[in-house]
Amino acid sequence: MPSSPSYQQHLSEGFAGWRLIVDGAVESPLALSLTQLARLPQRTQITRHDCVEGWSAIGQWTGVPLKFVLDAARPRRSARYIVFHCADDFDGIPYYESVDLVDGYHPQTLLAHSLNGARLPVGHGAPIRLRVERQLGYKHAKYVMRVELVDSLADVGEGRGGYWEDQADYEWYAGI
């Protein structure tokens, strides 16, 4: 559970004032509320979550395909990667993860707001989390607050593109 005062404030207000920031290498930066995200085309899918630790679970996820958010922001030609900045942290290091535009535009890649027919609970990443079904679970960032498009991963964290990639030497591409 994120402990930052801003996340706690959003949680206490039922995320009414929360906005997903979409910026970086885009032509049209965005600040989208949950209501605005819900107005975009939605997708529901039943998929298996595979963890690098060896466990798996099946869930029904509903959310907006990331493609529609990216299209609204209009990525610049130079954009190659999508970085997800999250509200949680590990030992004071804010959590972040990234995927390339190919995975970002895949039809199963969602910004999920619901799990098993109910609003996404805090334990699963409320208000939204990334579902990138072609990759292992550590790529499925929870508590997403900002989506940043970048040309290179060199300036993201320690340059490997994600918290676990930088801190535990996990592979950047975690395909399943």
Short mmCIF file of N, CA and C in Angstrom, two decimals:
data_model
loop_
_atom_site.label_atom_id
_atom_site.label_comp_id
_atom_site.label_asym_id
_atom_site.label_seq_id
_atom_site.Cartn_x
_atom_site.Cartn_y
_atom_site.Cartn_z
N MET A 1 0.84 -1.18 0.00
CA MET A 1 0.00 0.00 0.00
C MET A 1 0.89 1.24 0.00
N PRO A 2 0.68 2.11 -0.97
CA PRO A 2 1.46 3.36 -0.99
C PRO A 2 1.20 4.18 0.27
N SER A 3 2.24 4.74 0.82
CA SER A 3 2.11 5.50 2.07
C SER A 3 2.22 7.01 1.86
N SER A 4 2.42 7.46 0.63
CA SER A 4 2.59 8.89 0.41
C SER A 4 1.32 9.65 0.79
N PRO A 5 1.47 10.85 1.31
CA PRO A 5 0.29 11.65 1.67
C PRO A 5 -0.64 11.90 0.49
N SER A 6 -0.08 12.09 -0.71
CA SER A 6 -0.96 12.36 -1.87
C SER A 6 -1.79 11.13 -2.21
N TYR A 7 -1.20 9.92 -2.15
CA TYR A 7 -1.98 8.71 -2.43
C TYR A 7 -3.04 8.51 -1.35
N GLN A 8 -2.66 8.70 -0.10
CA GLN A 8 -3.61 8.54 1.00
C GLN A 8 -4.78 9.51 0.87
N GLN A 9 -4.50 10.73 0.41
CA GLN A 9 -5.56 11.71 0.19
C GLN A 9 -6.49 11.24 -0.92
N HIS A 10 -5.93 10.78 -2.03
CA HIS A 10 -6.75 10.26 -3.14
C HIS A 10 -7.61 9.09 -2.66
N LEU A 11 -7.01 8.19 -1.90
CA LEU A 11 -7.73 7.03 -1.39
C LEU A 11 -8.90 7.47 -0.50
N SER A 12 -8.65 8.42 0.39
CA SER A 12 -9.71 8.88 1.31
C SER A 12 -10.87 9.55 0.57
N GLU A 13 -10.59 10.07 -0.63
CA GLU A 13 -11.62 10.72 -1.44
C GLU A 13 -12.19 9.79 -2.50
N GLY A 14 -11.87 8.50 -2.42
CA GLY A 14 -12.35 7.55 -3.42
C GLY A 14 -11.80 7.83 -4.81
N PHE A 15 -10.65 8.45 -4.87
CA PHE A 15 -9.94 8.79 -6.11
C PHE A 15 -10.71 9.80 -6.97
N ALA A 16 -11.62 10.56 -6.35
CA ALA A 16 -12.42 11.54 -7.09
C ALA A 16 -11.55 12.62 -7.74
N GLY A 17 -10.48 13.06 -7.08
CA GLY A 17 -9.62 14.10 -7.63
C GLY A 17 -8.38 13.58 -8.33
N TRP A 18 -8.22 12.26 -8.36
CA TRP A 18 -7.05 11.64 -8.97
C TRP A 18 -7.06 11.87 -10.48
N ARG A 19 -5.88 12.04 -11.05
CA ARG A 19 -5.73 12.17 -12.50
C ARG A 19 -4.52 11.35 -12.94
N LEU A 20 -4.69 10.64 -14.05
CA LEU A 20 -3.57 9.95 -14.69
C LEU A 20 -2.88 10.96 -15.58
N ILE A 21 -1.62 11.22 -15.31
CA ILE A 21 -0.83 12.15 -16.12
C ILE A 21 -0.19 11.35 -17.25
N VAL A 22 -0.33 11.83 -18.47
CA VAL A 22 0.30 11.22 -19.64
C VAL A 22 1.12 12.33 -20.29
N ASP A 23 2.45 12.16 -20.29
CA ASP A 23 3.30 13.23 -20.79
C ASP A 23 4.60 12.67 -21.35
N GLY A 24 5.58 13.52 -21.49
CA GLY A 24 6.86 13.13 -22.08
C GLY A 24 6.85 13.39 -23.57
N ALA A 25 7.28 12.43 -24.35
CA ALA A 25 7.41 12.57 -25.80
C ALA A 25 6.05 12.38 -26.48
N VAL A 26 5.13 13.32 -26.15
CA VAL A 26 3.79 13.30 -26.73
C VAL A 26 3.45 14.69 -27.26
N GLU A 27 2.55 14.75 -28.23
CA GLU A 27 2.09 16.03 -28.77
C GLU A 27 1.01 16.67 -27.90
N SER A 28 0.21 15.85 -27.20
CA SER A 28 -0.91 16.34 -26.41
C SER A 28 -0.89 15.73 -25.01
N PRO A 29 -0.18 16.35 -24.07
CA PRO A 29 -0.17 15.82 -22.70
C PRO A 29 -1.60 15.75 -22.15
N LEU A 30 -1.84 14.77 -21.28
CA LEU A 30 -3.18 14.53 -20.75
C LEU A 30 -3.16 14.47 -19.22
N ALA A 31 -4.30 14.74 -18.63
CA ALA A 31 -4.56 14.52 -17.21
C ALA A 31 -5.98 13.95 -17.15
N LEU A 32 -6.08 12.62 -17.06
CA LEU A 32 -7.37 11.93 -17.19
C LEU A 32 -7.90 11.45 -15.85
N SER A 33 -9.15 11.76 -15.57
CA SER A 33 -9.83 11.25 -14.38
C SER A 33 -10.28 9.82 -14.63
N LEU A 34 -10.71 9.13 -13.58
CA LEU A 34 -11.26 7.79 -13.75
C LEU A 34 -12.51 7.83 -14.63
N THR A 35 -13.31 8.87 -14.50
CA THR A 35 -14.50 9.02 -15.34
C THR A 35 -14.12 9.17 -16.80
N GLN A 36 -13.10 9.96 -17.08
CA GLN A 36 -12.65 10.12 -18.46
C GLN A 36 -12.08 8.82 -19.02
N LEU A 37 -11.34 8.08 -18.21
CA LEU A 37 -10.83 6.79 -18.65
C LEU A 37 -11.98 5.83 -18.94
N ALA A 38 -13.02 5.88 -18.13
CA ALA A 38 -14.17 4.99 -18.32
C ALA A 38 -14.96 5.32 -19.59
N ARG A 39 -14.83 6.54 -20.08
CA ARG A 39 -15.51 6.94 -21.32
C ARG A 39 -14.80 6.44 -22.57
N LEU A 40 -13.55 6.05 -22.42
CA LEU A 40 -12.81 5.49 -23.55
C LEU A 40 -13.27 4.04 -23.77
N PRO A 41 -13.01 3.48 -24.95
CA PRO A 41 -13.39 2.08 -25.17
C PRO A 41 -12.80 1.18 -24.09
N GLN A 42 -13.58 0.20 -23.67
CA GLN A 42 -13.19 -0.70 -22.59
C GLN A 42 -13.01 -2.12 -23.13
N ARG A 43 -12.24 -2.89 -22.39
CA ARG A 43 -12.04 -4.30 -22.74
C ARG A 43 -12.04 -5.10 -21.44
N THR A 44 -12.69 -6.25 -21.48
CA THR A 44 -12.66 -7.19 -20.37
C THR A 44 -12.01 -8.47 -20.89
N GLN A 45 -11.08 -9.00 -20.10
CA GLN A 45 -10.38 -10.21 -20.51
C GLN A 45 -10.09 -11.06 -19.28
N ILE A 46 -10.15 -12.35 -19.46
CA ILE A 46 -9.80 -13.29 -18.41
C ILE A 46 -8.42 -13.83 -18.77
N THR A 47 -7.45 -13.56 -17.91
CA THR A 47 -6.07 -13.93 -18.20
C THR A 47 -5.39 -14.47 -16.95
N ARG A 48 -4.30 -15.15 -17.17
CA ARG A 48 -3.51 -15.69 -16.07
C ARG A 48 -2.34 -14.75 -15.79
N HIS A 49 -2.14 -14.47 -14.54
CA HIS A 49 -1.01 -13.67 -14.08
C HIS A 49 0.10 -14.64 -13.67
N ASP A 50 1.24 -14.54 -14.31
CA ASP A 50 2.38 -15.42 -14.01
C ASP A 50 3.46 -14.62 -13.30
N CYS A 51 3.76 -15.02 -12.08
CA CYS A 51 4.77 -14.34 -11.28
C CYS A 51 6.13 -14.98 -11.48
N VAL A 52 7.17 -14.17 -11.45
CA VAL A 52 8.54 -14.66 -11.56
C VAL A 52 8.89 -15.58 -10.38
N GLU A 53 8.15 -15.45 -9.28
CA GLU A 53 8.38 -16.28 -8.10
C GLU A 53 7.79 -17.68 -8.25
N GLY A 54 7.05 -17.94 -9.34
CA GLY A 54 6.56 -19.28 -9.62
C GLY A 54 5.08 -19.52 -9.42
N TRP A 55 4.34 -18.55 -8.89
CA TRP A 55 2.90 -18.74 -8.71
C TRP A 55 2.14 -18.09 -9.86
N SER A 56 0.89 -18.48 -10.00
CA SER A 56 0.03 -17.86 -11.01
C SER A 56 -1.39 -17.78 -10.47
N ALA A 57 -2.20 -16.91 -11.08
CA ALA A 57 -3.60 -16.74 -10.70
C ALA A 57 -4.36 -16.25 -11.92
N ILE A 58 -5.62 -16.62 -12.00
CA ILE A 58 -6.47 -16.21 -13.11
C ILE A 58 -7.44 -15.16 -12.61
N GLY A 59 -7.61 -14.10 -13.39
CA GLY A 59 -8.54 -13.04 -13.02
C GLY A 59 -9.21 -12.44 -14.24
N GLN A 60 -10.32 -11.78 -14.00
CA GLN A 60 -11.05 -11.05 -15.04
C GLN A 60 -10.73 -9.56 -14.85
N TRP A 61 -10.07 -8.99 -15.83
CA TRP A 61 -9.62 -7.60 -15.77
C TRP A 61 -10.42 -6.76 -16.75
N THR A 62 -10.81 -5.57 -16.31
CA THR A 62 -11.50 -4.63 -17.18
C THR A 62 -10.79 -3.29 -17.10
N GLY A 63 -10.64 -2.67 -18.26
CA GLY A 63 -10.00 -1.37 -18.32
C GLY A 63 -9.94 -0.86 -19.74
N VAL A 64 -9.27 0.25 -19.88
CA VAL A 64 -9.11 0.85 -21.20
C VAL A 64 -7.84 0.30 -21.84
N PRO A 65 -7.93 -0.22 -23.07
CA PRO A 65 -6.69 -0.60 -23.75
C PRO A 65 -5.76 0.61 -23.83
N LEU A 66 -4.52 0.41 -23.47
CA LEU A 66 -3.55 1.50 -23.44
C LEU A 66 -3.47 2.23 -24.78
N LYS A 67 -3.72 1.52 -25.86
CA LYS A 67 -3.69 2.10 -27.20
C LYS A 67 -4.52 3.37 -27.29
N PHE A 68 -5.70 3.39 -26.66
CA PHE A 68 -6.58 4.55 -26.77
C PHE A 68 -6.04 5.76 -26.02
N VAL A 69 -5.37 5.52 -24.92
CA VAL A 69 -4.72 6.62 -24.18
C VAL A 69 -3.54 7.15 -24.99
N LEU A 70 -2.74 6.23 -25.53
CA LEU A 70 -1.60 6.64 -26.34
C LEU A 70 -2.06 7.44 -27.56
N ASP A 71 -3.10 6.96 -28.24
CA ASP A 71 -3.61 7.67 -29.42
C ASP A 71 -4.07 9.08 -29.06
N ALA A 72 -4.71 9.24 -27.90
CA ALA A 72 -5.18 10.57 -27.47
C ALA A 72 -4.01 11.50 -27.18
N ALA A 73 -2.91 10.96 -26.66
CA ALA A 73 -1.73 11.77 -26.35
C ALA A 73 -0.86 12.04 -27.57
N ARG A 74 -1.01 11.25 -28.61
CA ARG A 74 -0.26 11.39 -29.85
C ARG A 74 1.26 11.35 -29.63
N PRO A 75 1.81 10.14 -29.50
CA PRO A 75 3.27 10.02 -29.31
C PRO A 75 4.06 10.68 -30.43
N ARG A 76 5.15 11.30 -30.06
CA ARG A 76 6.06 11.86 -31.06
C ARG A 76 6.76 10.71 -31.78
N ARG A 77 7.24 10.98 -32.96
CA ARG A 77 7.95 9.94 -33.74
C ARG A 77 9.14 9.36 -32.99
N SER A 78 9.75 10.18 -32.14
CA SER A 78 10.95 9.74 -31.43
C SER A 78 10.64 8.79 -30.26
N ALA A 79 9.40 8.74 -29.79
CA ALA A 79 9.03 7.92 -28.63
C ALA A 79 9.24 6.44 -28.94
N ARG A 80 9.87 5.73 -28.02
CA ARG A 80 10.13 4.30 -28.18
C ARG A 80 9.63 3.47 -27.00
N TYR A 81 9.54 4.09 -25.83
CA TYR A 81 9.19 3.37 -24.60
C TYR A 81 8.12 4.11 -23.82
N ILE A 82 7.41 3.35 -22.99
CA ILE A 82 6.38 3.89 -22.12
C ILE A 82 6.80 3.56 -20.69
N VAL A 83 6.95 4.59 -19.87
CA VAL A 83 7.36 4.41 -18.48
C VAL A 83 6.15 4.66 -17.59
N PHE A 84 5.93 3.76 -16.65
CA PHE A 84 4.81 3.85 -15.71
C PHE A 84 5.38 4.22 -14.35
N HIS A 85 5.02 5.40 -13.88
CA HIS A 85 5.46 5.90 -12.58
C HIS A 85 4.33 5.61 -11.59
N CYS A 86 4.69 5.00 -10.46
CA CYS A 86 3.68 4.48 -9.55
C CYS A 86 3.73 5.18 -8.19
N ALA A 87 2.66 5.02 -7.42
CA ALA A 87 2.56 5.65 -6.11
C ALA A 87 3.31 4.90 -5.03
N ASP A 88 3.61 3.62 -5.25
CA ASP A 88 4.29 2.84 -4.21
C ASP A 88 5.80 2.98 -4.33
N ASP A 89 6.49 2.55 -3.28
CA ASP A 89 7.95 2.59 -3.29
C ASP A 89 8.50 1.40 -2.52
N PHE A 90 9.75 1.12 -2.75
CA PHE A 90 10.47 0.08 -2.03
C PHE A 90 11.69 0.73 -1.40
N ASP A 91 11.72 0.75 -0.09
CA ASP A 91 12.84 1.37 0.64
C ASP A 91 13.12 2.79 0.17
N GLY A 92 12.04 3.53 -0.10
CA GLY A 92 12.16 4.93 -0.49
C GLY A 92 12.40 5.16 -1.97
N ILE A 93 12.54 4.10 -2.76
CA ILE A 93 12.72 4.25 -4.21
C ILE A 93 11.36 4.10 -4.87
N PRO A 94 10.87 5.15 -5.53
CA PRO A 94 9.57 5.05 -6.20
C PRO A 94 9.57 3.93 -7.24
N TYR A 95 8.46 3.20 -7.29
CA TYR A 95 8.35 2.10 -8.25
C TYR A 95 8.09 2.64 -9.64
N TYR A 96 8.70 2.01 -10.63
CA TYR A 96 8.52 2.38 -12.03
C TYR A 96 8.75 1.13 -12.87
N GLU A 97 8.18 1.13 -14.04
CA GLU A 97 8.33 0.01 -14.96
C GLU A 97 8.17 0.56 -16.36
N SER A 98 8.58 -0.18 -17.37
CA SER A 98 8.46 0.29 -18.74
C SER A 98 8.21 -0.87 -19.70
N VAL A 99 7.60 -0.52 -20.82
CA VAL A 99 7.43 -1.45 -21.93
C VAL A 99 7.71 -0.66 -23.21
N ASP A 100 7.89 -1.37 -24.30
CA ASP A 100 8.07 -0.66 -25.57
C ASP A 100 6.71 -0.37 -26.19
N LEU A 101 6.71 0.41 -27.25
CA LEU A 101 5.45 0.77 -27.90
C LEU A 101 4.73 -0.43 -28.48
N VAL A 102 5.47 -1.46 -28.89
CA VAL A 102 4.82 -2.66 -29.42
C VAL A 102 3.91 -3.28 -28.37
N ASP A 103 4.42 -3.46 -27.15
CA ASP A 103 3.57 -3.99 -26.08
C ASP A 103 2.51 -2.99 -25.66
N GLY A 104 2.83 -1.70 -25.70
CA GLY A 104 1.84 -0.68 -25.34
C GLY A 104 0.63 -0.69 -26.25
N TYR A 105 0.84 -0.97 -27.51
CA TYR A 105 -0.26 -0.98 -28.48
C TYR A 105 -0.90 -2.36 -28.64
N HIS A 106 -0.39 -3.38 -27.96
CA HIS A 106 -0.99 -4.70 -28.07
C HIS A 106 -2.43 -4.64 -27.53
N PRO A 107 -3.40 -5.28 -28.19
CA PRO A 107 -4.80 -5.16 -27.77
C PRO A 107 -5.09 -5.67 -26.36
N GLN A 108 -4.24 -6.54 -25.80
CA GLN A 108 -4.48 -7.03 -24.44
C GLN A 108 -3.82 -6.17 -23.37
N THR A 109 -3.08 -5.14 -23.74
CA THR A 109 -2.44 -4.28 -22.75
C THR A 109 -3.45 -3.25 -22.27
N LEU A 110 -3.78 -3.33 -20.98
CA LEU A 110 -4.82 -2.49 -20.39
C LEU A 110 -4.29 -1.62 -19.26
N LEU A 111 -4.99 -0.51 -19.05
CA LEU A 111 -4.93 0.22 -17.80
C LEU A 111 -6.19 -0.24 -17.07
N ALA A 112 -6.04 -1.23 -16.21
CA ALA A 112 -7.20 -1.89 -15.59
C ALA A 112 -7.70 -1.11 -14.38
N HIS A 113 -9.02 -0.96 -14.30
CA HIS A 113 -9.66 -0.31 -13.17
C HIS A 113 -10.57 -1.27 -12.40
N SER A 114 -10.77 -2.49 -12.93
CA SER A 114 -11.64 -3.47 -12.28
C SER A 114 -11.02 -4.86 -12.32
N LEU A 115 -11.32 -5.63 -11.28
CA LEU A 115 -10.87 -7.02 -11.17
C LEU A 115 -12.07 -7.86 -10.76
N ASN A 116 -12.35 -8.88 -11.53
CA ASN A 116 -13.46 -9.80 -11.25
C ASN A 116 -14.79 -9.07 -11.05
N GLY A 117 -15.03 -8.08 -11.89
CA GLY A 117 -16.31 -7.37 -11.91
C GLY A 117 -16.48 -6.30 -10.85
N ALA A 118 -15.47 -6.01 -10.06
CA ALA A 118 -15.55 -4.98 -9.03
C ALA A 118 -14.42 -3.99 -9.21
N ARG A 119 -14.62 -2.79 -8.67
CA ARG A 119 -13.58 -1.77 -8.72
C ARG A 119 -12.27 -2.33 -8.16
N LEU A 120 -11.18 -2.00 -8.78
CA LEU A 120 -9.87 -2.51 -8.39
C LEU A 120 -9.58 -2.17 -6.93
N PRO A 121 -9.32 -3.18 -6.09
CA PRO A 121 -9.00 -2.89 -4.69
C PRO A 121 -7.57 -2.36 -4.54
N VAL A 122 -7.33 -1.72 -3.43
CA VAL A 122 -6.01 -1.15 -3.17
C VAL A 122 -4.93 -2.22 -3.25
N GLY A 123 -5.17 -3.39 -2.70
CA GLY A 123 -4.17 -4.45 -2.71
C GLY A 123 -3.77 -4.91 -4.10
N HIS A 124 -4.59 -4.61 -5.08
CA HIS A 124 -4.29 -4.98 -6.47
C HIS A 124 -3.92 -3.78 -7.32
N GLY A 125 -3.74 -2.59 -6.70
CA GLY A 125 -3.18 -1.47 -7.43
C GLY A 125 -4.07 -0.29 -7.71
N ALA A 126 -5.17 -0.13 -6.97
CA ALA A 126 -6.11 0.98 -7.23
C ALA A 126 -5.38 2.33 -7.27
N PRO A 127 -5.80 3.25 -8.09
CA PRO A 127 -7.03 3.19 -8.87
C PRO A 127 -6.90 2.45 -10.20
N ILE A 128 -5.69 2.42 -10.77
CA ILE A 128 -5.47 1.64 -11.99
C ILE A 128 -4.12 0.94 -11.91
N ARG A 129 -4.03 -0.13 -12.67
CA ARG A 129 -2.76 -0.84 -12.81
C ARG A 129 -2.60 -1.26 -14.25
N LEU A 130 -1.38 -1.48 -14.62
CA LEU A 130 -1.05 -1.96 -15.95
C LEU A 130 -1.26 -3.46 -16.01
N ARG A 131 -1.85 -3.93 -17.12
CA ARG A 131 -1.92 -5.35 -17.44
C ARG A 131 -1.27 -5.50 -18.80
N VAL A 132 -0.12 -6.13 -18.83
CA VAL A 132 0.62 -6.34 -20.07
C VAL A 132 0.80 -7.84 -20.20
N GLU A 133 -0.22 -8.48 -20.76
CA GLU A 133 -0.40 -9.93 -20.68
C GLU A 133 0.69 -10.76 -21.34
N ARG A 134 1.50 -10.16 -22.16
CA ARG A 134 2.57 -10.91 -22.83
C ARG A 134 3.83 -11.00 -21.99
N GLN A 135 3.78 -10.45 -20.76
CA GLN A 135 4.98 -10.43 -19.92
C GLN A 135 4.67 -10.91 -18.50
N LEU A 136 5.74 -11.26 -17.77
CA LEU A 136 5.61 -11.71 -16.39
C LEU A 136 5.07 -10.61 -15.48
N GLY A 137 4.60 -11.03 -14.31
CA GLY A 137 3.90 -10.14 -13.39
C GLY A 137 4.62 -8.90 -12.94
N TYR A 138 5.94 -8.92 -12.80
CA TYR A 138 6.61 -7.71 -12.31
C TYR A 138 6.50 -6.55 -13.29
N LYS A 139 6.13 -6.83 -14.53
CA LYS A 139 5.93 -5.76 -15.51
C LYS A 139 4.55 -5.10 -15.36
N HIS A 140 3.64 -5.70 -14.59
CA HIS A 140 2.26 -5.23 -14.44
C HIS A 140 2.19 -4.20 -13.31
N ALA A 141 2.66 -3.03 -13.54
CA ALA A 141 2.79 -2.00 -12.51
C ALA A 141 1.45 -1.68 -11.85
N LYS A 142 1.47 -1.59 -10.51
CA LYS A 142 0.30 -1.19 -9.73
C LYS A 142 0.38 0.30 -9.42
N TYR A 143 -0.75 0.86 -8.99
CA TYR A 143 -0.82 2.25 -8.50
C TYR A 143 -0.26 3.25 -9.51
N VAL A 144 -0.59 3.06 -10.78
CA VAL A 144 -0.04 3.91 -11.84
C VAL A 144 -0.57 5.34 -11.68
N MET A 145 0.35 6.28 -11.62
CA MET A 145 0.01 7.70 -11.46
C MET A 145 0.36 8.51 -12.72
N ARG A 146 1.37 8.06 -13.42
CA ARG A 146 1.86 8.82 -14.57
C ARG A 146 2.36 7.85 -15.63
N VAL A 147 2.05 8.17 -16.88
CA VAL A 147 2.52 7.42 -18.03
C VAL A 147 3.38 8.39 -18.84
N GLU A 148 4.66 8.09 -18.94
CA GLU A 148 5.60 8.97 -19.62
C GLU A 148 6.17 8.27 -20.84
N LEU A 149 6.08 8.90 -21.99
CA LEU A 149 6.71 8.35 -23.19
C LEU A 149 8.10 8.94 -23.30
N VAL A 150 9.07 8.07 -23.61
CA VAL A 150 10.47 8.49 -23.70
C VAL A 150 11.12 7.91 -24.94
N ASP A 151 12.18 8.55 -25.36
CA ASP A 151 12.95 8.11 -26.53
C ASP A 151 13.92 6.99 -26.16
N SER A 152 14.38 7.01 -24.90
CA SER A 152 15.41 6.09 -24.43
C SER A 152 15.16 5.77 -22.96
N LEU A 153 15.63 4.62 -22.51
CA LEU A 153 15.52 4.25 -21.10
C LEU A 153 16.75 4.69 -20.29
N ALA A 154 17.71 5.33 -20.93
CA ALA A 154 18.96 5.69 -20.28
C ALA A 154 18.77 6.54 -19.03
N ASP A 155 17.76 7.41 -19.02
CA ASP A 155 17.54 8.29 -17.87
C ASP A 155 16.42 7.82 -16.96
N VAL A 156 15.96 6.60 -17.15
CA VAL A 156 14.90 6.02 -16.31
C VAL A 156 15.57 5.19 -15.21
N GLY A 157 15.40 5.60 -13.97
CA GLY A 157 16.06 4.89 -12.86
C GLY A 157 17.54 4.81 -13.10
N GLU A 158 18.07 3.59 -13.07
CA GLU A 158 19.49 3.38 -13.31
C GLU A 158 19.77 2.97 -14.74
N GLY A 159 18.79 3.16 -15.62
CA GLY A 159 19.00 2.96 -17.05
C GLY A 159 18.57 1.63 -17.62
N ARG A 160 17.99 0.75 -16.78
CA ARG A 160 17.55 -0.56 -17.29
C ARG A 160 16.05 -0.62 -17.50
N GLY A 161 15.33 0.44 -17.16
CA GLY A 161 13.92 0.54 -17.51
C GLY A 161 12.90 0.16 -16.47
N GLY A 162 13.31 -0.35 -15.31
CA GLY A 162 12.34 -0.72 -14.29
C GLY A 162 13.00 -0.92 -12.94
N TYR A 163 12.18 -0.86 -11.90
CA TYR A 163 12.69 -1.03 -10.55
C TYR A 163 13.42 -2.36 -10.39
N TRP A 164 12.75 -3.47 -10.74
CA TRP A 164 13.37 -4.79 -10.55
C TRP A 164 14.54 -5.01 -11.50
N GLU A 165 14.48 -4.43 -12.66
CA GLU A 165 15.60 -4.54 -13.59
C GLU A 165 16.83 -3.84 -13.01
N ASP A 166 16.61 -2.69 -12.39
CA ASP A 166 17.71 -1.93 -11.81
C ASP A 166 18.19 -2.50 -10.47
N GLN A 167 17.26 -2.95 -9.63
CA GLN A 167 17.60 -3.35 -8.27
C GLN A 167 17.92 -4.83 -8.10
N ALA A 168 17.37 -5.69 -8.97
CA ALA A 168 17.55 -7.14 -8.78
C ALA A 168 18.03 -7.84 -10.04
N ASP A 169 18.42 -7.06 -11.04
CA ASP A 169 18.97 -7.62 -12.27
C ASP A 169 17.99 -8.49 -13.04
N TYR A 170 16.67 -8.18 -12.92
CA TYR A 170 15.68 -8.88 -13.73
C TYR A 170 15.84 -8.45 -15.18
N GLU A 171 15.38 -9.28 -16.07
CA GLU A 171 15.41 -8.94 -17.50
C GLU A 171 14.41 -7.84 -17.81
N TRP A 172 14.75 -6.93 -18.73
CA TRP A 172 13.80 -5.89 -19.10
C TRP A 172 12.61 -6.49 -19.85
N TYR A 173 12.86 -7.37 -20.80
CA TYR A 173 11.75 -8.03 -21.49
C TYR A 173 11.47 -9.34 -20.77
N ALA A 174 10.28 -9.45 -20.22
CA ALA A 174 9.90 -10.61 -19.42
C ALA A 174 8.81 -11.41 -20.11
N GLY A 175 8.99 -11.70 -21.38
CA GLY A 175 7.96 -12.37 -22.17
C GLY A 175 7.61 -13.76 -21.67
N ILE A 176 6.33 -14.08 -21.83
CA ILE A 176 5.87 -15.44 -21.48
C ILE A 176 5.29 -16.11 -22.71
#
